[in-house]
Amino acid sequence: MGLRIFTLNLIKTNKNLFQNNQWINGALFRTHRFASAEVNAAPLAVKTQKISKAMKAYLERAQEHDEFMKTQQLEYQIGKRHLANMMGEDSETFTQEDINNAIEYLFPSGLYEKKARPSMRPPEEVFPARKAAEFDETGRPFHSFFYTEKPNFFKMLYDIVEELNKLYDLEERLLRRGQKADPNQKIDLTGFAWISKDQLELRLVEKLDDIEYDNFVNVMNRLIAHPYSYKCKAFIDEHTRPLMSQSAQIEIPKPQIDADGRQYITTYECLRKTARGDVTVRVPGTGKISINNQDITYFEDIQPREQVLFPLIFAGMLGKCDVEANVAGGGTSGQAGAVRWGIAMCLRSFVDQEMLEAMRLAGLLTRDYRRRERKKFGQEGARRKYTWKKR
């Protein structure tokens, strides 16, 4: 009897152990299956990650733009080699200045507007730069002003207003202490101007309207008018451009002394249309003007006389110097323009730097290369067409 009871207990124990082993094996199998599922789930999630439509469209446009720029760069290099071979130069040392000179020599143009003349420049200068992606792969914008359509412009305005608010806070704190701004430290923009609209567009890589550029100028004028504007001079200098940089680089010849002890300057190759001449200005003088051994009545009309006298009146040298000019070729307009340019170039040696800059801004020191445009075949004139008649 006791042996039978012991046997039954042993069978029950083995049965429980077997069930426990089955439960453990099943748990281990499920754990292994879930673990393998978790391990395999990560690569699937990466593979099925979606890219927004905006990012996909941007990537397509960027790829097309890169291929287009590669093609243009290849064509530019081919054209550069052809020009170098035609001019008998080495294509490896053929610079952009050589390219411009070669095109001007091979394709002469009488058009005054430079944009209408043939040219060949690197693709980076011809085609504007493109913005980088302004949003991530999920389509979320990086910039807080993204939905203004011109984020860089409005961010710049925001920065200007921030600088203005800082100056207002500084002024209020100093007024509480009883201090005032030093008027001697006020910023003087003489000889400087705000950057142009084209320069601002290149800097921002955005197209601006006239009213938007006017808003930029107005807010910068408000900033410069603040009594403590010198505190943010570095910020203001970033948005200004010098006006006197060109006149400072002009090489001014030194006057020579004639037999009478007077200073004189002679300018050769005075050009205007087909007129050619040379002009000599002597200081001091009595205001005598000699053109081809005649006085100013050499020009019968009033307009060419005014052209000759304008540089002397503008520089305040009328009646203080003598002018001797020899001119040939062309008509009265061309000869008057040649003499005027020669007088202006001679006066550089007898005026100060401020007047020199004023003359440059007035256009007195710039050659006038305008020519009469040739008549076109099949037309009545350079631009005029024949009257169209139906019958």
GROMACS .gro file of C-alpha atoms in nm:
model
  391
    1MET     CA    1   0.000   0.000   0.000
    2GLY     CA    2   0.275   0.242   0.092
    3LEU     CA    3   0.465   0.151  -0.222
    4ARG     CA    4   0.157   0.233  -0.435
    5ILE     CA    5   0.112   0.574  -0.275
    6PHE     CA    6   0.481   0.657  -0.330
    7THR     CA    7   0.452   0.557  -0.695
    8LEU     CA    8   0.147   0.780  -0.748
    9ASN     CA    9   0.323   1.079  -0.590
   10LEU     CA   10   0.627   1.025  -0.812
   11ILE     CA   11   0.408   1.017  -1.126
   12LYS     CA   12   0.234   1.343  -1.022
   13THR     CA   13   0.570   1.510  -0.958
   14ASN     CA   14   0.705   1.408  -1.299
   15LYS     CA   15   0.386   1.531  -1.464
   16ASN     CA   16   0.421   1.873  -1.297
   17LEU     CA   17   0.786   1.897  -1.398
   18PHE     CA   18   0.694   1.812  -1.757
   19GLN     CA   19   0.423   2.080  -1.763
   20ASN     CA   20   0.662   2.335  -1.614
   21ASN     CA   21   0.923   2.251  -1.879
   22GLN     CA   22   0.666   2.292  -2.155
   23TRP     CA   23   0.557   2.632  -2.016
   24ILE     CA   24   0.920   2.751  -1.989
   25ASN     CA   25   1.001   2.632  -2.341
   26GLY     CA   26   0.692   2.808  -2.476
   27ALA     CA   27   0.782   3.131  -2.296
   28LEU     CA   28   1.137   3.115  -2.428
   29PHE     CA   29   1.008   3.054  -2.781
   30ARG     CA   30   0.771   3.349  -2.761
   31THR     CA   31   1.044   3.570  -2.617
   32HIS     CA   32   1.284   3.470  -2.893
   33ARG     CA   33   1.018   3.529  -3.157
   34PHE     CA   34   0.932   3.875  -3.021
   35ALA     CA   35   1.300   3.965  -2.992
   36SER     CA   36   1.367   3.861  -3.349
   37ALA     CA   37   1.063   4.058  -3.457
   38GLU     CA   38   1.192   4.362  -3.273
   39VAL     CA   39   1.536   4.325  -3.430
   40ASN     CA   40   1.391   4.293  -3.778
   41ALA     CA   41   1.146   4.581  -3.724
   42ALA     CA   42   1.416   4.851  -3.709
   43PRO     CA   43   1.545   4.811  -4.066
   44LEU     CA   44   1.190   4.793  -4.197
   45ALA     CA   45   1.108   5.124  -4.028
   46VAL     CA   46   1.411   5.288  -4.190
   47LYS     CA   47   1.324   5.148  -4.530
   48THR     CA   48   0.963   5.263  -4.516
   49GLN     CA   49   1.038   5.614  -4.382
   50LYS     CA   50   0.850   5.866  -4.599
   51ILE     CA   51   0.992   6.188  -4.745
   52SER     CA   52   0.763   6.486  -4.776
   53LYS     CA   53   0.646   6.600  -5.119
   54ALA     CA   54   0.812   6.938  -5.073
   55MET     CA   55   1.149   6.777  -4.999
   56LYS     CA   56   1.112   6.539  -5.292
   57ALA     CA   57   1.030   6.827  -5.528
   58TYR     CA   58   1.326   7.026  -5.397
   59LEU     CA   59   1.564   6.733  -5.449
   60GLU     CA   60   1.441   6.693  -5.806
   61ARG     CA   61   1.486   7.063  -5.881
   62ALA     CA   62   1.830   7.066  -5.719
   63GLN     CA   63   1.940   6.769  -5.928
   64GLU     CA   64   1.813   6.933  -6.247
   65HIS     CA   65   1.989   7.259  -6.157
   66ASP     CA   66   2.319   7.080  -6.088
   67GLU     CA   67   2.303   6.901  -6.423
   68PHE     CA   68   2.218   7.229  -6.599
   69MET     CA   69   2.513   7.408  -6.436
   70LYS     CA   70   2.750   7.126  -6.532
   71THR     CA   71   2.637   7.155  -6.895
   72GLN     CA   72   2.678   7.534  -6.894
   73GLN     CA   73   3.022   7.508  -6.734
   74LEU     CA   74   3.131   7.259  -7.003
   75GLU     CA   75   3.005   7.486  -7.281
   76TYR     CA   76   3.183   7.783  -7.122
   77GLN     CA   77   3.514   7.596  -7.115
   78ILE     CA   78   3.469   7.490  -7.480
   79GLY     CA   79   3.395   7.848  -7.586
   80LYS     CA   80   3.693   7.971  -7.388
   81ARG     CA   81   3.924   7.729  -7.572
   82HIS     CA   82   3.782   7.833  -7.909
   83LEU     CA   83   3.836   8.203  -7.832
   84ALA     CA   84   4.192   8.134  -7.715
   85ASN     CA   85   4.269   7.942  -8.034
   86MET     CA   86   4.126   8.221  -8.253
   87MET     CA   87   4.332   8.482  -8.070
   88GLY     CA   88   4.646   8.264  -8.074
   89GLU     CA   89   4.665   8.243  -7.693
   90ASP     CA   90   4.703   7.961  -7.445
   91SER     CA   91   4.363   7.846  -7.319
   92GLU     CA   92   4.507   7.758  -6.976
   93THR     CA   93   4.619   8.116  -6.910
   94PHE     CA   94   4.326   8.284  -7.090
   95THR     CA   95   4.161   8.506  -6.828
   96GLN     CA   96   3.814   8.663  -6.819
   97GLU     CA   97   3.961   8.998  -6.919
   98ASP     CA   98   4.117   8.833  -7.225
   99ILE     CA   99   3.776   8.684  -7.309
  100ASN     CA  100   3.609   9.027  -7.292
  101ASN     CA  101   3.878   9.183  -7.511
  102ALA     CA  102   3.852   8.899  -7.765
  103ILE     CA  103   3.473   8.932  -7.791
  104GLU     CA  104   3.501   9.308  -7.829
  105TYR     CA  105   3.756   9.258  -8.108
  106LEU     CA  106   3.575   8.975  -8.291
  107PHE     CA  107   3.219   9.106  -8.245
  108PRO     CA  108   3.233   9.488  -8.249
  109SER     CA  109   2.906   9.650  -8.146
  110GLY     CA  110   2.792  10.011  -8.160
  111LEU     CA  111   2.519   9.960  -7.902
  112TYR     CA  112   2.557  10.195  -7.606
  113GLU     CA  113   2.373   9.967  -7.363
  114LYS     CA  114   2.630   9.719  -7.232
  115LYS     CA  115   2.365   9.454  -7.159
  116ALA     CA  116   2.280   9.443  -7.531
  117ARG     CA  117   2.638   9.370  -7.634
  118PRO     CA  118   2.762   9.012  -7.685
  119SER     CA  119   2.939   8.869  -7.382
  120MET     CA  120   3.058   8.541  -7.233
  121ARG     CA  121   3.088   8.504  -6.859
  122PRO     CA  122   3.111   8.208  -6.619
  123PRO     CA  123   2.774   8.041  -6.548
  124GLU     CA  124   2.803   8.132  -6.179
  125GLU     CA  125   2.782   8.502  -6.274
  126VAL     CA  126   2.507   8.465  -6.535
  127PHE     CA  127   2.263   8.245  -6.344
  128PRO     CA  128   2.166   8.356  -5.991
  129ALA     CA  129   2.250   8.147  -5.688
  130ARG     CA  130   1.984   7.914  -5.550
  131LYS     CA  131   1.872   7.884  -5.192
  132ALA     CA  132   1.946   7.573  -4.994
  133ALA     CA  133   1.664   7.360  -4.855
  134GLU     CA  134   1.460   7.560  -4.605
  135PHE     CA  135   1.284   7.258  -4.453
  136ASP     CA  136   1.376   6.913  -4.328
  137GLU     CA  137   1.276   6.576  -4.474
  138THR     CA  138   0.942   6.585  -4.297
  139GLY     CA  139   0.856   6.924  -4.449
  140ARG     CA  140   0.902   7.129  -4.131
  141PRO     CA  141   1.057   7.475  -4.208
  142PHE     CA  142   1.389   7.569  -4.051
  143HIS     CA  143   1.322   7.944  -4.055
  144SER     CA  144   1.062   8.111  -3.836
  145PHE     CA  145   0.984   8.357  -4.122
  146PHE     CA  146   0.944   8.081  -4.380
  147TYR     CA  147   0.578   8.157  -4.456
  148THR     CA  148   0.651   8.524  -4.532
  149GLU     CA  149   0.794   8.401  -4.868
  150LYS     CA  150   1.102   8.623  -4.810
  151PRO     CA  151   1.247   8.499  -4.481
  152ASN     CA  152   1.594   8.651  -4.522
  153PHE     CA  153   1.455   8.999  -4.591
  154PHE     CA  154   1.218   8.999  -4.295
  155LYS     CA  155   1.486   8.848  -4.071
  156MET     CA  156   1.710   9.142  -4.167
  157LEU     CA  157   1.432   9.390  -4.080
  158TYR     CA  158   1.382   9.208  -3.750
  159ASP     CA  159   1.754   9.242  -3.670
  160ILE     CA  160   1.745   9.616  -3.749
  161VAL     CA  161   1.448   9.667  -3.518
  162GLU     CA  162   1.627   9.466  -3.248
  163GLU     CA  163   1.927   9.701  -3.274
  164LEU     CA  164   1.692   9.999  -3.258
  165ASN     CA  165   1.520   9.865  -2.944
  166LYS     CA  166   1.859   9.813  -2.779
  167LEU     CA  167   1.944  10.177  -2.845
  168TYR     CA  168   1.610  10.288  -2.700
  169ASP     CA  169   1.676  10.086  -2.381
  170LEU     CA  170   2.026  10.231  -2.357
  171GLU     CA  171   1.896  10.585  -2.399
  172GLU     CA  172   1.633  10.532  -2.129
  173ARG     CA  173   1.888  10.396  -1.878
  174LEU     CA  174   2.130  10.683  -1.940
  175LEU     CA  175   1.852  10.943  -1.911
  176ARG     CA  176   1.766  10.806  -1.566
  177ARG     CA  177   2.126  10.870  -1.466
  178GLY     CA  178   2.112  11.219  -1.612
  179GLN     CA  179   2.350  11.146  -1.901
  180LYS     CA  180   2.306  11.255  -2.262
  181ALA     CA  181   2.453  11.135  -2.590
  182ASP     CA  182   2.774  11.291  -2.716
  183PRO     CA  183   2.689  11.481  -3.039
  184ASN     CA  184   3.052  11.460  -3.155
  185GLN     CA  185   3.025  11.082  -3.188
  186LYS     CA  186   2.728  11.092  -3.424
  187ILE     CA  187   2.786  10.882  -3.737
  188ASP     CA  188   2.847  11.085  -4.053
  189LEU     CA  189   2.757  10.908  -4.377
  190THR     CA  190   2.922  11.166  -4.603
  191GLY     CA  191   3.082  10.977  -4.890
  192PHE     CA  192   2.876  10.665  -4.815
  193ALA     CA  193   2.536  10.537  -4.924
  194TRP     CA  194   2.313  10.243  -4.843
  195ILE     CA  195   2.378   9.934  -5.051
  196SER     CA  196   2.181   9.927  -5.372
  197LYS     CA  197   1.879   9.711  -5.439
  198ASP     CA  198   2.077   9.475  -5.663
  199GLN     CA  199   2.347   9.426  -5.399
  200LEU     CA  200   2.085   9.360  -5.134
  201GLU     CA  201   1.915   9.100  -5.354
  202LEU     CA  202   2.245   8.923  -5.412
  203ARG     CA  203   2.315   8.921  -5.039
  204LEU     CA  204   1.970   8.790  -4.942
  205VAL     CA  205   1.927   8.562  -5.247
  206GLU     CA  206   1.573   8.697  -5.276
  207LYS     CA  207   1.392   8.917  -5.527
  208LEU     CA  208   1.275   9.245  -5.369
  209ASP     CA  209   1.014   9.499  -5.475
  210ASP     CA  210   1.076   9.872  -5.479
  211ILE     CA  211   0.852   9.927  -5.178
  212GLU     CA  212   1.044   9.664  -4.980
  213TYR     CA  213   1.375   9.830  -5.059
  214ASP     CA  214   1.223  10.166  -4.956
  215ASN     CA  215   1.121  10.008  -4.624
  216PHE     CA  216   1.480   9.892  -4.574
  217VAL     CA  217   1.615  10.243  -4.643
  218ASN     CA  218   1.358  10.405  -4.411
  219VAL     CA  219   1.432  10.178  -4.117
  220MET     CA  220   1.808  10.225  -4.165
  221ASN     CA  221   1.757  10.602  -4.169
  222ARG     CA  222   1.569  10.571  -3.839
  223LEU     CA  223   1.859  10.373  -3.697
  224ILE     CA  224   2.121  10.625  -3.814
  225ALA     CA  225   1.915  10.917  -3.680
  226HIS     CA  226   1.925  10.780  -3.324
  227PRO     CA  227   2.164  10.978  -3.099
  228TYR     CA  228   2.333  10.655  -2.984
  229SER     CA  229   2.366  10.502  -3.332
  230TYR     CA  230   2.747  10.498  -3.296
  231LYS     CA  231   2.702  10.208  -3.054
  232CYS     CA  232   2.607   9.982  -3.349
  233LYS     CA  233   2.846  10.126  -3.607
  234ALA     CA  234   2.969   9.781  -3.711
  235PHE     CA  235   2.611   9.676  -3.790
  236ILE     CA  236   2.553   9.992  -3.995
  237ASP     CA  237   2.878   9.949  -4.189
  238GLU     CA  238   2.754   9.613  -4.314
  239HIS     CA  239   2.475   9.788  -4.507
  240THR     CA  240   2.672  10.081  -4.653
  241ARG     CA  241   2.898  10.121  -4.955
  242PRO     CA  242   3.165  10.387  -5.013
  243LEU     CA  243   3.125  10.650  -5.284
  244MET     CA  244   3.480  10.787  -5.289
  245SER     CA  245   3.666  10.462  -5.345
  246GLN     CA  246   3.692  10.514  -5.721
  247SER     CA  247   3.815  10.872  -5.713
  248ALA     CA  248   4.081  10.778  -5.459
  249GLN     CA  249   4.226  10.530  -5.710
  250ILE     CA  250   4.245  10.783  -5.997
  251GLU     CA  251   4.604  10.868  -6.085
  252ILE     CA  252   4.622  11.247  -6.118
  253PRO     CA  253   4.913  11.379  -6.328
  254LYS     CA  254   5.133  11.651  -6.182
  255PRO     CA  255   5.130  11.991  -6.358
  256GLN     CA  256   5.432  12.102  -6.557
  257ILE     CA  257   5.585  12.451  -6.577
  258ASP     CA  258   5.596  12.641  -6.906
  259ALA     CA  259   5.836  12.919  -7.013
  260ASP     CA  260   5.619  13.186  -6.846
  261GLY     CA  261   5.626  13.006  -6.510
  262ARG     CA  262   5.264  12.892  -6.530
  263GLN     CA  263   5.143  12.542  -6.455
  264TYR     CA  264   4.985  12.349  -6.739
  265ILE     CA  265   4.838  12.007  -6.811
  266THR     CA  266   4.783  11.856  -7.158
  267THR     CA  267   4.537  11.575  -7.224
  268TYR     CA  268   4.570  11.381  -7.547
  269GLU     CA  269   4.330  11.143  -7.719
  270CYS     CA  270   4.016  11.340  -7.634
  271LEU     CA  271   3.750  11.131  -7.808
  272ARG     CA  272   3.383  11.181  -7.888
  273LYS     CA  273   3.216  11.004  -8.180
  274THR     CA  274   3.462  11.055  -8.470
  275ALA     CA  275   3.617  11.373  -8.326
  276ARG     CA  276   3.976  11.362  -8.197
  277GLY     CA  277   4.166  11.635  -8.018
  278ASP     CA  278   4.400  11.747  -7.741
  279VAL     CA  279   4.340  12.007  -7.471
  280THR     CA  280   4.584  12.214  -7.263
  281VAL     CA  281   4.481  12.407  -6.948
  282ARG     CA  282   4.715  12.672  -6.801
  283VAL     CA  283   4.687  12.813  -6.448
  284PRO     CA  284   4.673  13.097  -6.356
  285GLY     CA  285   4.493  13.253  -6.651
  286THR     CA  286   4.243  13.515  -6.758
  287GLY     CA  287   3.970  13.284  -6.887
  288LYS     CA  288   4.087  13.282  -7.249
  289ILE     CA  289   3.954  12.988  -7.454
  290SER     CA  290   4.118  12.900  -7.784
  291ILE     CA  291   3.975  12.629  -8.012
  292ASN     CA  292   4.171  12.572  -8.332
  293ASN     CA  293   4.324  12.921  -8.293
  294GLN     CA  294   3.976  13.076  -8.256
  295ASP     CA  295   3.776  13.187  -7.956
  296ILE     CA  296   3.464  13.014  -7.830
  297THR     CA  297   3.269  13.155  -8.127
  298TYR     CA  298   3.427  12.866  -8.317
  299PHE     CA  299   3.098  12.696  -8.229
  300GLU     CA  300   2.811  12.889  -8.381
  301ASP     CA  301   2.538  12.730  -8.170
  302ILE     CA  302   2.484  12.793  -7.800
  303GLN     CA  303   2.460  12.427  -7.699
  304PRO     CA  304   2.820  12.328  -7.791
  305ARG     CA  305   2.947  12.645  -7.621
  306GLU     CA  306   2.767  12.546  -7.301
  307GLN     CA  307   2.923  12.200  -7.328
  308VAL     CA  308   3.272  12.352  -7.336
  309LEU     CA  309   3.207  12.592  -7.046
  310PHE     CA  310   3.029  12.343  -6.820
  311PRO     CA  311   3.343  12.181  -6.660
  312LEU     CA  312   3.491  12.525  -6.586
  313ILE     CA  313   3.168  12.650  -6.428
  314PHE     CA  314   3.117  12.328  -6.230
  315ALA     CA  315   3.471  12.335  -6.086
  316GLY     CA  316   3.466  12.712  -6.023
  317MET     CA  317   3.762  12.769  -6.257
  318LEU     CA  318   3.591  12.996  -6.509
  319GLY     CA  319   3.808  13.307  -6.553
  320LYS     CA  320   4.096  13.151  -6.356
  321CYS     CA  321   4.264  12.948  -6.630
  322ASP     CA  322   4.333  12.950  -7.004
  323VAL     CA  323   4.225  12.671  -7.237
  324GLU     CA  324   4.390  12.575  -7.565
  325ALA     CA  325   4.226  12.302  -7.775
  326ASN     CA  326   4.297  12.145  -8.112
  327VAL     CA  327   4.020  11.925  -8.248
  328ALA     CA  328   3.945  11.768  -8.584
  329GLY     CA  329   3.689  11.533  -8.735
  330GLY     CA  330   3.322  11.487  -8.658
  331GLY     CA  331   3.064  11.758  -8.622
  332THR     CA  332   3.001  12.033  -8.370
  333SER     CA  333   2.848  11.798  -8.113
  334GLY     CA  334   3.139  11.552  -8.129
  335GLN     CA  335   3.405  11.822  -8.117
  336ALA     CA  336   3.236  12.001  -7.825
  337GLY     CA  337   3.213  11.671  -7.634
  338ALA     CA  338   3.581  11.596  -7.696
  339VAL     CA  339   3.689  11.941  -7.575
  340ARG     CA  340   3.463  11.918  -7.269
  341TRP     CA  341   3.610  11.582  -7.165
  342GLY     CA  342   3.966  11.711  -7.218
  343ILE     CA  343   3.904  12.019  -7.003
  344ALA     CA  344   3.755  11.809  -6.723
  345MET     CA  345   4.052  11.570  -6.726
  346CYS     CA  346   4.297  11.862  -6.711
  347LEU     CA  347   4.114  12.025  -6.419
  348ARG     CA  348   4.178  11.719  -6.198
  349SER     CA  349   4.526  11.855  -6.122
  350PHE     CA  350   4.394  12.193  -6.003
  351VAL     CA  351   4.100  12.096  -5.774
  352ASP     CA  352   4.079  11.931  -5.432
  353GLN     CA  353   3.963  11.577  -5.357
  354GLU     CA  354   3.608  11.681  -5.271
  355MET     CA  355   3.560  11.862  -5.602
  356LEU     CA  356   3.719  11.568  -5.784
  357GLU     CA  357   3.462  11.334  -5.635
  358ALA     CA  358   3.181  11.574  -5.730
  359MET     CA  359   3.309  11.585  -6.088
  360ARG     CA  360   3.320  11.209  -6.101
  361LEU     CA  361   2.963  11.176  -5.975
  362ALA     CA  362   2.851  11.437  -6.229
  363GLY     CA  363   2.994  11.223  -6.509
  364LEU     CA  364   3.257  11.474  -6.623
  365LEU     CA  365   3.541  11.221  -6.596
  366THR     CA  366   3.362  10.943  -6.786
  367ARG     CA  367   3.418  10.892  -7.157
  368ASP     CA  368   3.108  10.900  -7.375
  369TYR     CA  369   3.141  10.609  -7.615
  370ARG     CA  370   2.798  10.654  -7.773
  371ARG     CA  371   2.798  10.640  -8.150
  372ARG     CA  372   2.538  10.675  -8.419
  373GLU     CA  373   2.382  10.333  -8.464
  374ARG     CA  374   2.408  10.201  -8.818
  375LYS     CA  375   2.112  10.161  -9.048
  376LYS     CA  376   1.979   9.805  -9.070
  377PHE     CA  377   1.909   9.620  -9.393
  378GLY     CA  378   1.539   9.611  -9.472
  379GLN     CA  379   1.464   9.906  -9.243
  380GLU     CA  380   1.432  10.276  -9.297
  381GLY     CA  381   1.686  10.357  -9.026
  382ALA     CA  382   1.862  10.212  -8.725
  383ARG     CA  383   1.535  10.127  -8.551
  384ARG     CA  384   1.266  10.279  -8.774
  385LYS     CA  385   1.076  10.037  -8.996
  386TYR     CA  386   0.917  10.104  -9.332
  387THR     CA  387   0.547  10.191  -9.323
  388TRP     CA  388   0.343   9.875  -9.369
  389LYS     CA  389   0.083   9.898  -9.641
  390LYS     CA  390  -0.178   9.638  -9.690
  391ARG     CA  391  -0.223   9.722 -10.060
   0.00000   0.00000   0.00000
